[in-house]
Short mmCIF file of C-alpha atoms in Angstrom, two decimals:
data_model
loop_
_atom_site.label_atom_id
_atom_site.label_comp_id
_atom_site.label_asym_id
_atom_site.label_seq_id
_atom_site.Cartn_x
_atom_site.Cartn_y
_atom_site.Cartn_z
CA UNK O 386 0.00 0.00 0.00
CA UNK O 387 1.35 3.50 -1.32
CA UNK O 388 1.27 6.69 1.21
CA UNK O 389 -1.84 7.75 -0.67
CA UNK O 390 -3.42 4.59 0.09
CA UNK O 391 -2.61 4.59 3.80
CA UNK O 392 -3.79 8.00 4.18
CA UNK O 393 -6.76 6.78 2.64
CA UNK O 394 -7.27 4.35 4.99
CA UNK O 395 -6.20 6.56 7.99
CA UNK O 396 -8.73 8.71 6.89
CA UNK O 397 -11.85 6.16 6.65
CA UNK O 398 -10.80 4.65 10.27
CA UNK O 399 -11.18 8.28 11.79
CA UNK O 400 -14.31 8.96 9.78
CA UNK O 401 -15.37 5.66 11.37
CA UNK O 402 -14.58 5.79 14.94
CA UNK O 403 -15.87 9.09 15.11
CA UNK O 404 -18.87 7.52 13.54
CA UNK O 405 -18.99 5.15 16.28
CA UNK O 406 -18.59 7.70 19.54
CA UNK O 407 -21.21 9.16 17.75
CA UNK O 408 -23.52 6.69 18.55
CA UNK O 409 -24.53 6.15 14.52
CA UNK O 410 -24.66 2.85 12.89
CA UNK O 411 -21.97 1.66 10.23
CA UNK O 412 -23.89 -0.02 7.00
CA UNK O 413 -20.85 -1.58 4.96
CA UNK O 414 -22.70 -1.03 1.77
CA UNK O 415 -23.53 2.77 2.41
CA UNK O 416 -20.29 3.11 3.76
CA UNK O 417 -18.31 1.80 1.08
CA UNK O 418 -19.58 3.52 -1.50
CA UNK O 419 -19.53 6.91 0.35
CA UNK O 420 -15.48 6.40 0.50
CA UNK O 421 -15.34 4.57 -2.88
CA UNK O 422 -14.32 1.25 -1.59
CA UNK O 423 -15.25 -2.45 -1.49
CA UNK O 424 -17.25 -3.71 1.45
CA UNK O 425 -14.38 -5.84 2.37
CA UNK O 426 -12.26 -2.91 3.08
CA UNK O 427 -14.62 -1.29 5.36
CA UNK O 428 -15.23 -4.60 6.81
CA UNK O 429 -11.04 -4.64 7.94
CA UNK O 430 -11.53 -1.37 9.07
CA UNK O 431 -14.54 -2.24 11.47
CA UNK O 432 -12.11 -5.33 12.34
CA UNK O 433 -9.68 -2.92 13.01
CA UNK O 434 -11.53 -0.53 15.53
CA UNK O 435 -13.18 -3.74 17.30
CA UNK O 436 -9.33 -4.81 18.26
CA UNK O 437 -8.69 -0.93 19.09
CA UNK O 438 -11.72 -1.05 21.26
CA UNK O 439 -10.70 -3.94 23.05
CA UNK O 440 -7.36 -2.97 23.92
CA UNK O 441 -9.00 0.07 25.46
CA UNK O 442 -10.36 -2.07 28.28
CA UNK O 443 -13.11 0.49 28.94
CA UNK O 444 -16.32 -2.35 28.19
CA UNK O 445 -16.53 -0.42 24.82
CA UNK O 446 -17.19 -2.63 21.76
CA UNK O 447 -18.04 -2.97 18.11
CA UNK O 448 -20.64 -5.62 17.35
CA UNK O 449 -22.96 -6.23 14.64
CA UNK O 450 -26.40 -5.73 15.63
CA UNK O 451 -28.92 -7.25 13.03
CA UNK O 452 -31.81 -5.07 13.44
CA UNK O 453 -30.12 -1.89 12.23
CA UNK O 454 -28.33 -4.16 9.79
CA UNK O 455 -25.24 -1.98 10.41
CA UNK O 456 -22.11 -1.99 13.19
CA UNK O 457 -22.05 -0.18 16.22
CA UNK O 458 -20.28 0.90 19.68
CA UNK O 459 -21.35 -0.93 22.81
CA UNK O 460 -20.55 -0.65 26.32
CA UNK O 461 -20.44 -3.82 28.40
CA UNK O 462 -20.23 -3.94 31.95
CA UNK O 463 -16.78 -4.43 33.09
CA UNK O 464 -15.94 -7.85 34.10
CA UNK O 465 -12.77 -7.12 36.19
CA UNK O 466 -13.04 -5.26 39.78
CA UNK O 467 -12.31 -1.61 40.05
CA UNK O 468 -9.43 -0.17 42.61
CA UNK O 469 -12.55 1.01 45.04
CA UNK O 470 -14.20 -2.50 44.58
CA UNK O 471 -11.09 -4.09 45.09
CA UNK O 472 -9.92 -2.52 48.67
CA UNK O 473 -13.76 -2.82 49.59
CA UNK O 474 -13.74 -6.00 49.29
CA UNK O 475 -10.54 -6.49 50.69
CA UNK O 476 -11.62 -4.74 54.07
CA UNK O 477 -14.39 -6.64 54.09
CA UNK O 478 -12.47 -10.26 54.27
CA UNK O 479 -9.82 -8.59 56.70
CA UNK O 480 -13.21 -7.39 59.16
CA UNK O 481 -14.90 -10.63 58.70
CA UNK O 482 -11.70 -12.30 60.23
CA UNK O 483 -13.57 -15.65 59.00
CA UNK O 484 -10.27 -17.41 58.18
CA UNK O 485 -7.05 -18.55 59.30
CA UNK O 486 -4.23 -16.71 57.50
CA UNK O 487 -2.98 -19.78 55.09
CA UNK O 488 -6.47 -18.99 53.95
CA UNK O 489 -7.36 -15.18 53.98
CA UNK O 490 -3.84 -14.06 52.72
CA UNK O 491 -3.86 -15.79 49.21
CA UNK O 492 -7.39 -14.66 48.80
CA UNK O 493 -6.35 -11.34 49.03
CA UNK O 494 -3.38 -11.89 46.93
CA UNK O 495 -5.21 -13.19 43.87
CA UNK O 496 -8.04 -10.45 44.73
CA UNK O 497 -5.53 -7.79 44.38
CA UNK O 498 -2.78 -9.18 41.64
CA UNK O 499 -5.98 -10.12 39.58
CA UNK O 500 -8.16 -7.26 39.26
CA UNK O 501 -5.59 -3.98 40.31
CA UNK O 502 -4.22 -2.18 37.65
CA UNK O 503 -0.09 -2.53 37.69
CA UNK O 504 0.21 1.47 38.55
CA UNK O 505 -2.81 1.28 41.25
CA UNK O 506 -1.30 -2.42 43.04
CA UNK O 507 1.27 -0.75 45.49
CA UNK O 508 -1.48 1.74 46.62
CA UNK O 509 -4.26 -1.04 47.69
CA UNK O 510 -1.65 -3.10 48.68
CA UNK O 511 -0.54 0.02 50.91
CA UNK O 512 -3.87 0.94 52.28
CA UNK O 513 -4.45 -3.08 53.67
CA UNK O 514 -0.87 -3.38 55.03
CA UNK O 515 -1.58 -2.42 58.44
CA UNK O 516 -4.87 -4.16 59.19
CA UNK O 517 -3.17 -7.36 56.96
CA UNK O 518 -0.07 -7.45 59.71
CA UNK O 519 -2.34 -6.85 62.78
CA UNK O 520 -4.79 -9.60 61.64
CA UNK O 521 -6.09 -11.92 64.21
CA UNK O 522 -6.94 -15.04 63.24
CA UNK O 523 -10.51 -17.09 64.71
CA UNK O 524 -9.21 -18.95 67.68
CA UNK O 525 -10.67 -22.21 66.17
CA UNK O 526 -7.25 -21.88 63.94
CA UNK O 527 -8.82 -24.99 61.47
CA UNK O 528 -8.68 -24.68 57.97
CA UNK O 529 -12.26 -24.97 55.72
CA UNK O 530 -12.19 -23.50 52.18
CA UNK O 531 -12.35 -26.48 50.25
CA UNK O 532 -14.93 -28.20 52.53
CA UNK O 533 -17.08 -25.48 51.31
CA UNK O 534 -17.25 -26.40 47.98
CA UNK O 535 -17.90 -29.71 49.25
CA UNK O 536 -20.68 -28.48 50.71
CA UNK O 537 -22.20 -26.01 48.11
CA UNK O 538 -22.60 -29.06 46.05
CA UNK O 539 -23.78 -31.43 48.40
CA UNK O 540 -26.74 -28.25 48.92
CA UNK O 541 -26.97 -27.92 45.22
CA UNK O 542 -27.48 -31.79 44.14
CA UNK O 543 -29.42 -32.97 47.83
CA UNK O 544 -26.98 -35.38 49.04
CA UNK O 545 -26.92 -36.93 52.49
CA UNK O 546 -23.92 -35.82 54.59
CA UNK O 547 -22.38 -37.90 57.54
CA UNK O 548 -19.30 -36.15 59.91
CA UNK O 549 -18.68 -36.09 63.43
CA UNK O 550 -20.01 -32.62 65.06
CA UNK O 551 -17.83 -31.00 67.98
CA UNK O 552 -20.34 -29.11 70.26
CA UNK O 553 -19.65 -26.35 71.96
CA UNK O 554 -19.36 -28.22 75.25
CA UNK O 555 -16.52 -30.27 74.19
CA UNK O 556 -18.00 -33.48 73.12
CA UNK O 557 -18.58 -35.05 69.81
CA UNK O 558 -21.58 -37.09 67.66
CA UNK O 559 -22.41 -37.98 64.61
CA UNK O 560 -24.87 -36.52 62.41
CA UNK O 561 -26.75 -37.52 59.07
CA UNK O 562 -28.31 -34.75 57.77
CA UNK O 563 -29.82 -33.43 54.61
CA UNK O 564 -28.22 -29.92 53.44
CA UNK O 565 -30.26 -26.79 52.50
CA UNK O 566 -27.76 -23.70 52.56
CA UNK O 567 -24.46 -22.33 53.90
CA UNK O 568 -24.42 -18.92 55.47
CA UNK O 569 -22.32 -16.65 57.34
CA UNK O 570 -22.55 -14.82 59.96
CA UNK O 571 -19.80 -12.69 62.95
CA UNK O 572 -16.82 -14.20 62.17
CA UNK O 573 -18.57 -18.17 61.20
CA UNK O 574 -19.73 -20.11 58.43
CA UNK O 575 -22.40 -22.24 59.00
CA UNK O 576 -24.41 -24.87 57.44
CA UNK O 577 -27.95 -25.30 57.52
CA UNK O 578 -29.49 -28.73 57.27
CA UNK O 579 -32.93 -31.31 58.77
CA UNK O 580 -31.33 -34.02 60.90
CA UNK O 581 -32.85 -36.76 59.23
CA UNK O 582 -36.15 -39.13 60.14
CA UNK O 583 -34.87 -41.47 63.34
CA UNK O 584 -32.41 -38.94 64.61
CA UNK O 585 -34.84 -35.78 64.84
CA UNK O 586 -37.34 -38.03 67.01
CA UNK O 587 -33.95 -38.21 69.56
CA UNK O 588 -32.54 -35.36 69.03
CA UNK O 589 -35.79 -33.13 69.46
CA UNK O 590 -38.82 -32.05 71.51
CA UNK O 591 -41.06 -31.51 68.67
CA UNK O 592 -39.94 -33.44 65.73
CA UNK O 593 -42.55 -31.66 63.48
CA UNK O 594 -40.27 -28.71 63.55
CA UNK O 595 -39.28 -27.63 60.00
CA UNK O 596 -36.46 -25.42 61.12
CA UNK O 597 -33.01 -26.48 60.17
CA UNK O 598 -30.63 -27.36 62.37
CA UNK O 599 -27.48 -24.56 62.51
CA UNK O 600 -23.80 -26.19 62.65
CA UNK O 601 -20.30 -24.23 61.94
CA UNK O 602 -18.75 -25.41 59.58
CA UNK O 603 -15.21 -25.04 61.42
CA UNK O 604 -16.23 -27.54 63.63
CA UNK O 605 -17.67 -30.35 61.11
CA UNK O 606 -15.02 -33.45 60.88
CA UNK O 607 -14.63 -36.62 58.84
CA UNK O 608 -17.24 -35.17 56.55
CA UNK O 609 -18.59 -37.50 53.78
CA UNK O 610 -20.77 -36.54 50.83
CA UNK O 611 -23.17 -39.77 50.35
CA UNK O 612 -24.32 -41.19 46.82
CA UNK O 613 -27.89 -40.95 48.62
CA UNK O 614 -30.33 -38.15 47.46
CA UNK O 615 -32.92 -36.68 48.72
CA UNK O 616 -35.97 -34.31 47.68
CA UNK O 617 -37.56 -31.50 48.30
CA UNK O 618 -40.45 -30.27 47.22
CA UNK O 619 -40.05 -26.87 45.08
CA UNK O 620 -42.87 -25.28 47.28
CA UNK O 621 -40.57 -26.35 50.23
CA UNK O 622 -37.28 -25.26 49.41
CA UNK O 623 -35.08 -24.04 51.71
CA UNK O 624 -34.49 -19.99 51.34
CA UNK O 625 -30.86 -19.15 52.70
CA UNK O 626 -32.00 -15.40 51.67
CA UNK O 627 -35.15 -15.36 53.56
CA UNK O 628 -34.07 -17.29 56.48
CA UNK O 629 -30.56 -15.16 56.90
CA UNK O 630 -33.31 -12.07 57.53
CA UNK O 631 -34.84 -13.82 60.18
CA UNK O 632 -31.84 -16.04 61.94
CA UNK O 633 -29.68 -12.98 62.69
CA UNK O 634 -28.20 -14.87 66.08
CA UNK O 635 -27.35 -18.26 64.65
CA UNK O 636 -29.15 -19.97 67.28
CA UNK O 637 -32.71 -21.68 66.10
CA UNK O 638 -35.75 -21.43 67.86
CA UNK O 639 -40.06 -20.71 67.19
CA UNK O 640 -40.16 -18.17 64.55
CA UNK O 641 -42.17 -15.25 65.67
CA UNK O 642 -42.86 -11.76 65.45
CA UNK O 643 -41.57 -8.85 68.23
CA UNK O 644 -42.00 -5.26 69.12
CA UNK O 645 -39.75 -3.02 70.97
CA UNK O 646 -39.85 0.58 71.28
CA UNK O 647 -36.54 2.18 70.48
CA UNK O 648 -35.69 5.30 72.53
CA UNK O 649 -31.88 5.05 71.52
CA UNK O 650 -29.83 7.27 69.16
CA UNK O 651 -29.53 5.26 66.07
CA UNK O 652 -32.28 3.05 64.98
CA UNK O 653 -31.28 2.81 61.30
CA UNK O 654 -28.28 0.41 63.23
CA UNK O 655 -31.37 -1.77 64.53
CA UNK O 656 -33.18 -2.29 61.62
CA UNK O 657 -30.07 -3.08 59.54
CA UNK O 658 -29.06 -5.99 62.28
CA UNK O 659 -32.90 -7.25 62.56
CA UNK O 660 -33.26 -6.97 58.27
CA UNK O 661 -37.19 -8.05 58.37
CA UNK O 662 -37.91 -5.09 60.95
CA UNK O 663 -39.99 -2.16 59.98
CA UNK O 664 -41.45 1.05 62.07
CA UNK O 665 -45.38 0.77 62.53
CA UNK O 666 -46.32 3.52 64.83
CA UNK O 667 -44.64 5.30 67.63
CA UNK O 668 -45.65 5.67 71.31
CA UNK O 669 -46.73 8.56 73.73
CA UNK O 670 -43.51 9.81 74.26
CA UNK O 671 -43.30 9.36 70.25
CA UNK O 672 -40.08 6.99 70.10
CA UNK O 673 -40.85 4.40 67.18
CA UNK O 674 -42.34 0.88 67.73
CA UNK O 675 -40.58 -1.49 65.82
CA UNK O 676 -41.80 -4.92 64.59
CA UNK O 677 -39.77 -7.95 63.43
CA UNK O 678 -40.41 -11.60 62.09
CA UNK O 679 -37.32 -14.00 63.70
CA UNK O 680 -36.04 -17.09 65.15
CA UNK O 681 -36.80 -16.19 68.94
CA UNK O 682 -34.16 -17.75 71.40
CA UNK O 683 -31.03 -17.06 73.07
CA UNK O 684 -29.62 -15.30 70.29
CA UNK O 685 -32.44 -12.91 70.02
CA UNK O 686 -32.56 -12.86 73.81
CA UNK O 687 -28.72 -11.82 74.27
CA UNK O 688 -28.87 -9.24 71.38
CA UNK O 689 -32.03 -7.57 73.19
CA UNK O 690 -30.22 -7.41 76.68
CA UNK O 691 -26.97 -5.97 74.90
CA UNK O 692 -29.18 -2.77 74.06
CA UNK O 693 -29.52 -2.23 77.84
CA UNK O 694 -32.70 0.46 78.17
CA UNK O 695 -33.12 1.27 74.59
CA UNK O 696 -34.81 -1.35 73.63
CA UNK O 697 -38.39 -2.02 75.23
CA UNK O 698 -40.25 -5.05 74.49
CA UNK O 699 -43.86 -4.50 74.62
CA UNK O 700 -45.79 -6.13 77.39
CA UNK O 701 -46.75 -9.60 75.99
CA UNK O 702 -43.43 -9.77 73.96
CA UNK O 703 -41.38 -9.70 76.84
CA UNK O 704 -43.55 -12.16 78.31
CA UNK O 705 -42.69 -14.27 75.29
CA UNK O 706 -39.03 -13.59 75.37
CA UNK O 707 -39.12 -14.78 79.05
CA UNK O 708 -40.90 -17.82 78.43
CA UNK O 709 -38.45 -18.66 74.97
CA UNK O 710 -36.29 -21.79 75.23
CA UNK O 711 -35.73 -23.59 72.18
CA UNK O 712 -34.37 -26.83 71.41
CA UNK O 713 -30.40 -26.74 71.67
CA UNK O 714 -30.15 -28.91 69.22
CA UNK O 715 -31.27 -25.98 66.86
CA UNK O 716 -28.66 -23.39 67.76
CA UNK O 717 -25.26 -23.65 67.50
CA UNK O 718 -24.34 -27.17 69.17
#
């Protein structure tokens, strides 16, 4: 190609990326004859600017879109993390302090050498340093990670689990158990699963129950994922969403509805911890009255005496409260 010819072409790749930021369309036919070309050279051009575009790493692309029968500039969502997204995410590992460090630090690694531009790296890396060497690790120190995935599938294709369970009193049993979800919650994982048929008549006072059973996931052992299935019905399914709302405490109990008067400073703090709450009215002295569907129980119970005289259950609700004692086998064991 002569100097003439690759100013031509200069020319026509300008004419069509400014084409493009315009937000027109690109018809190879019209196109072609408005420079006096063939279709095929516009066609390298447009094959050009796509490969331009994608350098660019901006989510900007040139794609054919057949109902304007022409070429145009898209933006995609970005698939890689930005440098905010990044250190947000970051802080939010090193907060949860959910992991033992042969775990945490090579998430944060791959977080960071994965999605931080080169110039940007030293600066996240900067801004975590301090909370990264003062990190305390859970005092269970037991590695997890990859019984998770275990897990996640055992949830996701109904399989029958069998491991040994270490309470929280020091002893041990064994548990068969049919997996709904995995959720997290202050510093634990936890899974979520119905002890099955003969060991929920032992294990509880009202085997008709149909809440799960709560157990950390730190402290399952010898865990095996079983060929044996089991079903659910799809009107039955277990909700990890819904029930996180209403199991803020990890322990199990009678779900229920309260209402407490706030008189405290900052109430948007209690309805963010207690996510199914909502303000229905307020009283004489007009502090809000507050209502909330959850597991009631020594979770709730402990949360509710941590707010000292801000919180005021209503009359029969405290009656409730002082009445609650659920099954231990349905909190944390």
């Amino acid at each position: 190609m002569n100097d003439t010819g690759v100013a031509h072409k200069q020319h026509r790749l300008l004419s069509l990326q400014q084409e493009l930021l315009a937000g027109r369309v690109i018809n190879k036919k019209e196109y072609a004859a408005s420079f006096g070309v063939t279709e095929k050279s516009i066609q390298r051009d447009l094959d050009d600017l796509k490969a331009f575009f994608a350098e660019g790493r901006d989510g900007r692309e040139v794609v054919y879109d057949p109902q304007v029968k022409g070429y145009r500039l898209t933006r995609q969502e970005p698939t890689s993390l930005t440098n905010s997204e990044v250190l947000a995410v970051c802080k939010i590992l090193l907060e949860s302090r959910s992991m033992v460090k042969e775990e945490m630090f090579p998430i944060l690694d791959k977080l960071i050498q994965g999605c931080t531009p080169a110039a940007q790296l030293q600066q996240v890396v900067a801004l975590i340093q301090n909370e990264r060497f003062h990190y305390v690790e859970p005092h269970h120190g037991r590695r997890f990670i990859e019984s998770l995935w275990q897990l996640g599938t055992a949830v996701k294709e109904q399989r029958v689990l069998r491991f040994c369970y270490s309470k929280m009193d020091g002893t041990s049993c064994e548990r068969v158990v049919e997996p709904v979800g995995i959720l997290f919650s202050e510093y634990y994982f936890y899974l979520a699963a119905f002890i099955r048929g003969i060991d929920r008549q032992e294990h509880f006072d009202n085997p008709q129950d149909k809440s799960p059973t709560i157990y950390r996931i730190d402290r399952i052992s010898g865990l095996q994922v079983t060929d044996e299935h089991f079903r659910v019905p799809y009107k039955d399914r277990f909700q990890e969403g819904e029930m996180r709302k209403r199991i803020q405490f990890m322990y199990g109990g009678k779900l229920e509805k309260v209402r407490f008067i706030y008189t405290g400073p900052n109430l948007e703090a209690v309805l963010d911890r207690l996510p199914t709450s909502r303000v229905v009215g307020h009283d004489s002295r007009g502090y809000p009255i507050a209502e909330a569907e959850v597991f009631s129980g020594n979770g709730l119970d402990m949360w509710l005496k941590s707010q000292g005289d801000w919180v005021e259950l209503e009359k029969n609700e405290a009656e409730n409260a002082a009445r609650a004692c659920p099954d231990p086998a349905h909190g944390v064991q």
